[in-house]
PDB file of C-alpha atoms in Angstrom:
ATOM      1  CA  UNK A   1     127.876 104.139  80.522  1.00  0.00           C
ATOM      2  CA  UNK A   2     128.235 100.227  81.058  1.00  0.00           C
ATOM      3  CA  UNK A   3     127.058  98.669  84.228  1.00  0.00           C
ATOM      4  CA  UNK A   4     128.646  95.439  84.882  1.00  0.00           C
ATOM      5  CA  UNK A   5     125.765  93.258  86.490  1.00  0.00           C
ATOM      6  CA  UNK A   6     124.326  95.737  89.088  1.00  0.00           C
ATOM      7  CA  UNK A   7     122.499  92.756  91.035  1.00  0.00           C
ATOM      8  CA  UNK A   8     125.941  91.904  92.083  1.00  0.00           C
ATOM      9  CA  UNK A   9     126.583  95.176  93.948  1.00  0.00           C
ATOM     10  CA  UNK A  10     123.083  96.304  95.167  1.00  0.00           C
ATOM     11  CA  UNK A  11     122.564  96.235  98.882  1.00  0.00           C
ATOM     12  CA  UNK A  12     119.392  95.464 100.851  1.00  0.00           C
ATOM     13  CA  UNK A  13     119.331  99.143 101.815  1.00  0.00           C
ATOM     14  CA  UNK A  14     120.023 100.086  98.182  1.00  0.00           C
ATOM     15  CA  UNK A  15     116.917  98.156  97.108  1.00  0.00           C
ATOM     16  CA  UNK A  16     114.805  99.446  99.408  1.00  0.00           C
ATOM     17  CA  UNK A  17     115.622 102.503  98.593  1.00  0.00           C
ATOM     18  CA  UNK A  18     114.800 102.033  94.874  1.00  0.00           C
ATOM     19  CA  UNK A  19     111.691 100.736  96.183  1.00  0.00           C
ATOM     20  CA  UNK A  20     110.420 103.947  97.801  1.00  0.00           C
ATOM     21  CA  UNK A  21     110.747 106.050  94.739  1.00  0.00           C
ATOM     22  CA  UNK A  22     107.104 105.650  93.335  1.00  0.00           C
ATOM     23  CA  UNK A  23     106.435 109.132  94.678  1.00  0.00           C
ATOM     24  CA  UNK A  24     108.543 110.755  91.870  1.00  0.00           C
ATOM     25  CA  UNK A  25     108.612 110.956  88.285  1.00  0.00           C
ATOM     26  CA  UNK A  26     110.155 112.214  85.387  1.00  0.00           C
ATOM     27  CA  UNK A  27     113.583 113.476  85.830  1.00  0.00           C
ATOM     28  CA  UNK A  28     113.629 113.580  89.229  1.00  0.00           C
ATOM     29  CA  UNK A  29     112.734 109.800  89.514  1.00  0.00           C
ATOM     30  CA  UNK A  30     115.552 109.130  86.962  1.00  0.00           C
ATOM     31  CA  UNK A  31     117.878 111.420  88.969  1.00  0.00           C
ATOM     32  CA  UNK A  32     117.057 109.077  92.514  1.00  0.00           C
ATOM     33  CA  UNK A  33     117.839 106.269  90.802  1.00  0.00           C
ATOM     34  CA  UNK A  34     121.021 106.791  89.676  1.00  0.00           C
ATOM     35  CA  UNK A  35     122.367 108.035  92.490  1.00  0.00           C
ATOM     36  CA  UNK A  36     121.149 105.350  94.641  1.00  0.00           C
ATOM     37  CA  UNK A  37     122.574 102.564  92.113  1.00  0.00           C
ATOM     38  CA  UNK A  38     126.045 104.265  91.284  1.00  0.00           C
ATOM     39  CA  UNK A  39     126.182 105.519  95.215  1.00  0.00           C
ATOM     40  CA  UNK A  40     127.865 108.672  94.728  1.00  0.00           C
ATOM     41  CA  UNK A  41     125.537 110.876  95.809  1.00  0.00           C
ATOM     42  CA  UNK A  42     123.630 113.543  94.033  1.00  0.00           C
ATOM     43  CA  UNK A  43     126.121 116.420  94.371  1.00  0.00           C
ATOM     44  CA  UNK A  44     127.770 114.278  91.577  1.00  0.00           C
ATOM     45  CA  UNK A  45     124.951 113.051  89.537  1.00  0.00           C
ATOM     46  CA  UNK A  46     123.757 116.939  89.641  1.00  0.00           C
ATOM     47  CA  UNK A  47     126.722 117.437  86.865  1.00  0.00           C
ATOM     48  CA  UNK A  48     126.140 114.830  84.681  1.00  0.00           C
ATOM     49  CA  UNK A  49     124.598 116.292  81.131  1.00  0.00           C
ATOM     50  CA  UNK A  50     120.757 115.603  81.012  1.00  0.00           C
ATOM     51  CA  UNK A  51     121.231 112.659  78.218  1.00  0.00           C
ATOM     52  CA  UNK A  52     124.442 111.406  79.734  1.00  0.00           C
ATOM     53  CA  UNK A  53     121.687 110.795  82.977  1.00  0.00           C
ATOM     54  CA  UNK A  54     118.879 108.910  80.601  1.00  0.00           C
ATOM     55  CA  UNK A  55     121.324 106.914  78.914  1.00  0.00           C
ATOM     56  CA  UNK A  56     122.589 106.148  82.379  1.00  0.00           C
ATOM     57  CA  UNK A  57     119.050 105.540  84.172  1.00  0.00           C
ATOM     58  CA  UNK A  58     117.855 103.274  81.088  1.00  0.00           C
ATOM     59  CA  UNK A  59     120.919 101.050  81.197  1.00  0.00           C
ATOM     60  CA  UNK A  60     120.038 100.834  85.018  1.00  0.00           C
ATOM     61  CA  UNK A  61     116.379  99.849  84.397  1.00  0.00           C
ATOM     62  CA  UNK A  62     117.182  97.348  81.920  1.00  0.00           C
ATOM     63  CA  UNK A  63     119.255  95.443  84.050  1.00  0.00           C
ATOM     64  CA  UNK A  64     116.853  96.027  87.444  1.00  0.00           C
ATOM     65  CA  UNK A  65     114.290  94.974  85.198  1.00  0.00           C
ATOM     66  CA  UNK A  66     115.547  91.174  84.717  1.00  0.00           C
ATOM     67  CA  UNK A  67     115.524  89.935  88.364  1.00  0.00           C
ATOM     68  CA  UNK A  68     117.978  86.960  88.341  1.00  0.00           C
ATOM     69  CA  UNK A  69     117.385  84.012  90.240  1.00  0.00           C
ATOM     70  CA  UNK A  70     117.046  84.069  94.164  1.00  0.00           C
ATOM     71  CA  UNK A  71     119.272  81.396  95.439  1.00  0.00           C
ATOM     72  CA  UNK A  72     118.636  80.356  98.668  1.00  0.00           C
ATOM     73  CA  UNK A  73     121.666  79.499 100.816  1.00  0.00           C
ATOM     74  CA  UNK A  74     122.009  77.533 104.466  1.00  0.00           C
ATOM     75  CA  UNK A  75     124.837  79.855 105.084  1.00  0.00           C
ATOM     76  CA  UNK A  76     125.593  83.583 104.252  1.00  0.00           C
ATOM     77  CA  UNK A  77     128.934  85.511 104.820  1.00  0.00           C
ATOM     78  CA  UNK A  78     128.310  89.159 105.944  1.00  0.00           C
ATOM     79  CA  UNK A  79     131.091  91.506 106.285  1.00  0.00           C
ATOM     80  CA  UNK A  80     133.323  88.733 106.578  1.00  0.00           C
ATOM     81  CA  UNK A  81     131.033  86.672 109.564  1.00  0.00           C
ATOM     82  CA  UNK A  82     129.302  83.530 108.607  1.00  0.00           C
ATOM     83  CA  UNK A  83     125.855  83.038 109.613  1.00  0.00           C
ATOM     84  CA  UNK A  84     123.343  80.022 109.683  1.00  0.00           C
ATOM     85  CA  UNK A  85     119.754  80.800 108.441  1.00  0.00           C
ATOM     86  CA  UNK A  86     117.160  79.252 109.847  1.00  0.00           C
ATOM     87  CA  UNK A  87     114.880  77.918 107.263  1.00  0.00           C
ATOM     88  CA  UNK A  88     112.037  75.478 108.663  1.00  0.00           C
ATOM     89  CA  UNK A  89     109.874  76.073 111.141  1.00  0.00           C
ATOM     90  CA  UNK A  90     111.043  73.540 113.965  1.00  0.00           C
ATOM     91  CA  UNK A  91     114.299  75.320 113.925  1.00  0.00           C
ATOM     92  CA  UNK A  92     112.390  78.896 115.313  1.00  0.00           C
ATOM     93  CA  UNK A  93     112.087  79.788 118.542  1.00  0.00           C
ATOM     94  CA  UNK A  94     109.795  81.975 120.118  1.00  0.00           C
ATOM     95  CA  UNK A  95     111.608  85.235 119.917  1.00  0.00           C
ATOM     96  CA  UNK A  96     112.143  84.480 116.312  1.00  0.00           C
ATOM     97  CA  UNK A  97     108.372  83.945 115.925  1.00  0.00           C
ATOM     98  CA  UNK A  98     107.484  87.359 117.453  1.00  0.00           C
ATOM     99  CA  UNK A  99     110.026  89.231 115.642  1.00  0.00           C
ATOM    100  CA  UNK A 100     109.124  88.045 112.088  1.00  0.00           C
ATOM    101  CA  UNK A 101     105.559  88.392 112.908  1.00  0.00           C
ATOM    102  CA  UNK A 102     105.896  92.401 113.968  1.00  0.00           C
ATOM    103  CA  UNK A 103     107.950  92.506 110.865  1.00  0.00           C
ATOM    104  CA  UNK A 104     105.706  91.368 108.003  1.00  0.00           C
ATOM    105  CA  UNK A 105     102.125  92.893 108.906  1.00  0.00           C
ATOM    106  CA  UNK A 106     101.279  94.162 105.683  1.00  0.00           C
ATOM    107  CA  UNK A 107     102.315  93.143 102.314  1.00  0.00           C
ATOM    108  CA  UNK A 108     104.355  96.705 102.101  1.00  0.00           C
ATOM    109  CA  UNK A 109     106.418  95.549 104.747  1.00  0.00           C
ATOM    110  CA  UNK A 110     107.947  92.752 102.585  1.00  0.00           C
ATOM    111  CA  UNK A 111     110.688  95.669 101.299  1.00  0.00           C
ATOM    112  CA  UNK A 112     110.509  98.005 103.955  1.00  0.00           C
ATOM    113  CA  UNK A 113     110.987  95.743 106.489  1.00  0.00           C
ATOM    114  CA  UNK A 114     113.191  93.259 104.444  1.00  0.00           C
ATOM    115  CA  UNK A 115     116.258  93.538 106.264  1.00  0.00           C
ATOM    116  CA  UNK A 116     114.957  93.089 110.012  1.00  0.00           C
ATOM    117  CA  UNK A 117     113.164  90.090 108.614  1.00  0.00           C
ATOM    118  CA  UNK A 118     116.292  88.471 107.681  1.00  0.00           C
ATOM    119  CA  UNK A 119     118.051  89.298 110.657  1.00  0.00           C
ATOM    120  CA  UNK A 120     115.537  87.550 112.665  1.00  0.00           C
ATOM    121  CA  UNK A 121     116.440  84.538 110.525  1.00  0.00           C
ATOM    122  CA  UNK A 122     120.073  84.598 111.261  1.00  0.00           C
ATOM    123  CA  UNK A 123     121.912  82.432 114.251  1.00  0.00           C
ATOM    124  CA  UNK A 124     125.685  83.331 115.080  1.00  0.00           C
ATOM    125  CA  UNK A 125     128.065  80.031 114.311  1.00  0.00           C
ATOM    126  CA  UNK A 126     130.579  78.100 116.091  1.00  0.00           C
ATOM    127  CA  UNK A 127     133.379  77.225 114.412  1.00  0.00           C
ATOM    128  CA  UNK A 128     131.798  78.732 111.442  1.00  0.00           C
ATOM    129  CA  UNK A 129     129.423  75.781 110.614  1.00  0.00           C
ATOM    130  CA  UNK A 130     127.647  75.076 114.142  1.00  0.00           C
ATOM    131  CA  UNK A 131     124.651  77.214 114.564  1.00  0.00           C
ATOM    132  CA  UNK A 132     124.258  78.557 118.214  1.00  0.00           C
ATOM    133  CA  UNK A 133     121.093  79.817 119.980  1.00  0.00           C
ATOM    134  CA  UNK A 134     119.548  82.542 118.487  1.00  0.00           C
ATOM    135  CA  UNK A 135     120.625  85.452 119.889  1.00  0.00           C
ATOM    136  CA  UNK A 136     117.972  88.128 119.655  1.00  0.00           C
ATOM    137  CA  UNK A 137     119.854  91.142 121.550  1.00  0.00           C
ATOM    138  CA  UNK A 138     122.122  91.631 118.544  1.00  0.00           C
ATOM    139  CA  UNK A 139     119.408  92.017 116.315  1.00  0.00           C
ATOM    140  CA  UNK A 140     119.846  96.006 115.295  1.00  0.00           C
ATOM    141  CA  UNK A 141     123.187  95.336 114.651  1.00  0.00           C
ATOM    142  CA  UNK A 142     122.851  92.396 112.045  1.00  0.00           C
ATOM    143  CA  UNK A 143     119.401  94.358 110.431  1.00  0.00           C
ATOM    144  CA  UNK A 144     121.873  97.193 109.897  1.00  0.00           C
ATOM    145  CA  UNK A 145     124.738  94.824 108.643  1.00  0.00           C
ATOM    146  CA  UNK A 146     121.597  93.047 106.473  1.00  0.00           C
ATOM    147  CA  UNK A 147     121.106  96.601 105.449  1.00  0.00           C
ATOM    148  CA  UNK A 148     124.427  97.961 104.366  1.00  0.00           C
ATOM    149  CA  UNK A 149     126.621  95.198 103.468  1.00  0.00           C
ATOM    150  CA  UNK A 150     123.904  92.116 101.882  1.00  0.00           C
ATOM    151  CA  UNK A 151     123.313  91.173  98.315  1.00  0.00           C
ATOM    152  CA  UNK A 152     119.892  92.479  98.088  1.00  0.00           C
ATOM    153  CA  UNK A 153     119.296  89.136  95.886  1.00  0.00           C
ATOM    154  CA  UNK A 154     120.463  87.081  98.462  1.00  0.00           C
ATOM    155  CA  UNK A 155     118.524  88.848 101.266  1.00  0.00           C
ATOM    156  CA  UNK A 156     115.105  87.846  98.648  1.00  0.00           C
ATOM    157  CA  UNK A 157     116.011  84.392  98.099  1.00  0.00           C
ATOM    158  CA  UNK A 158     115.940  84.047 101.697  1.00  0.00           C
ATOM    159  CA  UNK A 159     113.322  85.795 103.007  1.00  0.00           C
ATOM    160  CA  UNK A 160     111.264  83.889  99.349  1.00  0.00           C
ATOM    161  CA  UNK A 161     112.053  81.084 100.430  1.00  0.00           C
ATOM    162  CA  UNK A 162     110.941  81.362 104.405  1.00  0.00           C
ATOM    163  CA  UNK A 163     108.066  82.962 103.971  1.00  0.00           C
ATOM    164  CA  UNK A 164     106.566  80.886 101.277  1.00  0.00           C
ATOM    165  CA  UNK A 165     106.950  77.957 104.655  1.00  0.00           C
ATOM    166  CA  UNK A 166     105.232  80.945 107.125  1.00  0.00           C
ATOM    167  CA  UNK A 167     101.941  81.066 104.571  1.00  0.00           C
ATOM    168  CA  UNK A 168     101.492  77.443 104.862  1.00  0.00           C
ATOM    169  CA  UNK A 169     102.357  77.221 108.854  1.00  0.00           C
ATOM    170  CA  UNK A 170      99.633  80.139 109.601  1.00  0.00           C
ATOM    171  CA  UNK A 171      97.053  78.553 106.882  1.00  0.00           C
ATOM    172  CA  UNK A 172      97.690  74.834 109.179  1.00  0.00           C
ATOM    173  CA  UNK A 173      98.332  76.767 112.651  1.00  0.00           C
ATOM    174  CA  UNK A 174      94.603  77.081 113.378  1.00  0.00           C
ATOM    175  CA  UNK A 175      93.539  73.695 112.925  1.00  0.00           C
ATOM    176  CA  UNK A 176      96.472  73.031 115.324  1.00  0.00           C
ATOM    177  CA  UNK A 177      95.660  75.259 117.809  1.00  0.00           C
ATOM    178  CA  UNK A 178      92.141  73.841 117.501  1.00  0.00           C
ATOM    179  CA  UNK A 179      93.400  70.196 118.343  1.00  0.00           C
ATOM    180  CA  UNK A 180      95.449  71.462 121.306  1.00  0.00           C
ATOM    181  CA  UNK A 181      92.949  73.439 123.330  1.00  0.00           C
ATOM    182  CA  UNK A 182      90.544  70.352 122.662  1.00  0.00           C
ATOM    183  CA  UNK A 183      93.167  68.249 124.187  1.00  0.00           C
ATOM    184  CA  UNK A 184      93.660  71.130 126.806  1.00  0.00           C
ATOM    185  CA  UNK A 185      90.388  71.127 127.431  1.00  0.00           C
ATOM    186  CA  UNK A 186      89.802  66.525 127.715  1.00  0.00           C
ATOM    187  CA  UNK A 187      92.319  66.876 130.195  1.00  0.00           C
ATOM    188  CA  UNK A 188      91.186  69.483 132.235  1.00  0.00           C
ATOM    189  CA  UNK A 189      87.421  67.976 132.199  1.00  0.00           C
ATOM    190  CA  UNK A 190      89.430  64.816 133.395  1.00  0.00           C
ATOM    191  CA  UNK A 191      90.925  66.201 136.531  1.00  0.00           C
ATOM    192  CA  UNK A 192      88.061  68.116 137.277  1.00  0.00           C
ATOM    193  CA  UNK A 193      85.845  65.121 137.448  1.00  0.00           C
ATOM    194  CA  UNK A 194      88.939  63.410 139.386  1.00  0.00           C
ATOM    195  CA  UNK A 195      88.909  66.007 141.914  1.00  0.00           C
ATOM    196  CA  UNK A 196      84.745  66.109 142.131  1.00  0.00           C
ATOM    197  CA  UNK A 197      84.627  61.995 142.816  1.00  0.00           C
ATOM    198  CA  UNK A 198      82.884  60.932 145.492  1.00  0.00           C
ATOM    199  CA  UNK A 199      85.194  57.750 145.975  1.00  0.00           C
ATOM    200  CA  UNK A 200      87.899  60.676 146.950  1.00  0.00           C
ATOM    201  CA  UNK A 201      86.101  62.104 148.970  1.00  0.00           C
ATOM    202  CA  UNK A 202      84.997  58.431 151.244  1.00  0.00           C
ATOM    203  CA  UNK A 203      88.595  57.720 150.831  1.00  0.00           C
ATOM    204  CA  UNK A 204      89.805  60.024 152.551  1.00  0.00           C
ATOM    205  CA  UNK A 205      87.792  60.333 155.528  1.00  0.00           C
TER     206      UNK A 205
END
């Protein structure tokens, strides 16, 4: 059985899928993943002769095994709608923020949350170029479009490329926060001592 470049085909959903099959082994593992791959099902894989499945799971492996390059793209077509990705951090807004946050909590979530994460990095477009506000009501229905209709490379490249950005913003966020509440707090001090003065105080009598 010849595959013809399976990293062309695979879905998000596929790959996370393939993902969650540590569980199994043997035969059964094999089985999984050539039903997920050739997405027929496993009514049909069921019938294939046992060495007609290895020689179909090893061809498989080989070809998950060499990852290609993740390409990272401004713009991504999904089922025929073209959406802007946002990719630094000036360009996120708060909902954004909170969403990709409750998204990657633990270092499993990477896959298993992979395609809410990139819909949380997606903006609608105008005119097909013009990014609009992010629009974070629609965001179950472009996770499952992220889910069944992405490249699952092109989903990594993205979310490789953003959160490689998000590492450095958290490791520099503190020291910014810091800075801010000490401004925060000068100013504060300042108006408190403005309202305490005594010169107010003659003034207005």
């Amino acid at each position: 059985m010849q595959y013809n470049n399976i990293w062309k085909k695979l879905t998000v959903g596929q790959y996370q899928l393939l993902a969650d099959l540590d569980h199994l082994e043997g035969w059964e593992y094999m089985r999984s993943v050539v039903a997920i791959v050739e997405g027929n099902g496993f009514d049909e894989v069921d019938n294939y002769p046992l060495i007609d499945l290895r020689k179909r799971y090893e061809a498989i492996a080989k070809q998950l095994e060499k990852e290609p390059f993740k390409p990272f793209k401004s713009f991504v077509k999904i089922d025929g709608k073209r959406y802007y990705v946002t990719r630094f951090f000036e360009d996120v807004c708060t909902a954004q923020f909170v969403e990709i946050s409750e998204w990657n909590k633990t270092k499993e979530d990477g896959v298993k949350n992979l395609h809410l994460c990139v819909a949380s990095l997606l903006r609608e477009t105008k005119f097909g170029w013009l990014p609009k506000k992010y629009n974070g009501k629609d965001h179950a229905k472009r996770a499952t479009l992220v889910k069944e209709k992405m490249l699952a490379i092109e989903a990594l490249g993205l979310s490789a490329f953003f959160l490689a950005s998000w590492v450095r913003l958290l490791e520099d966020l503190p020291t910014y926060l810091d800075k801010e509440i000490q401004t925060l707090k000068a100013e504060m001090d300042a108006l408190t001592l403005e309202q305490d003065s005594p010169s107010d105080t003659v003034g207005s009598l």
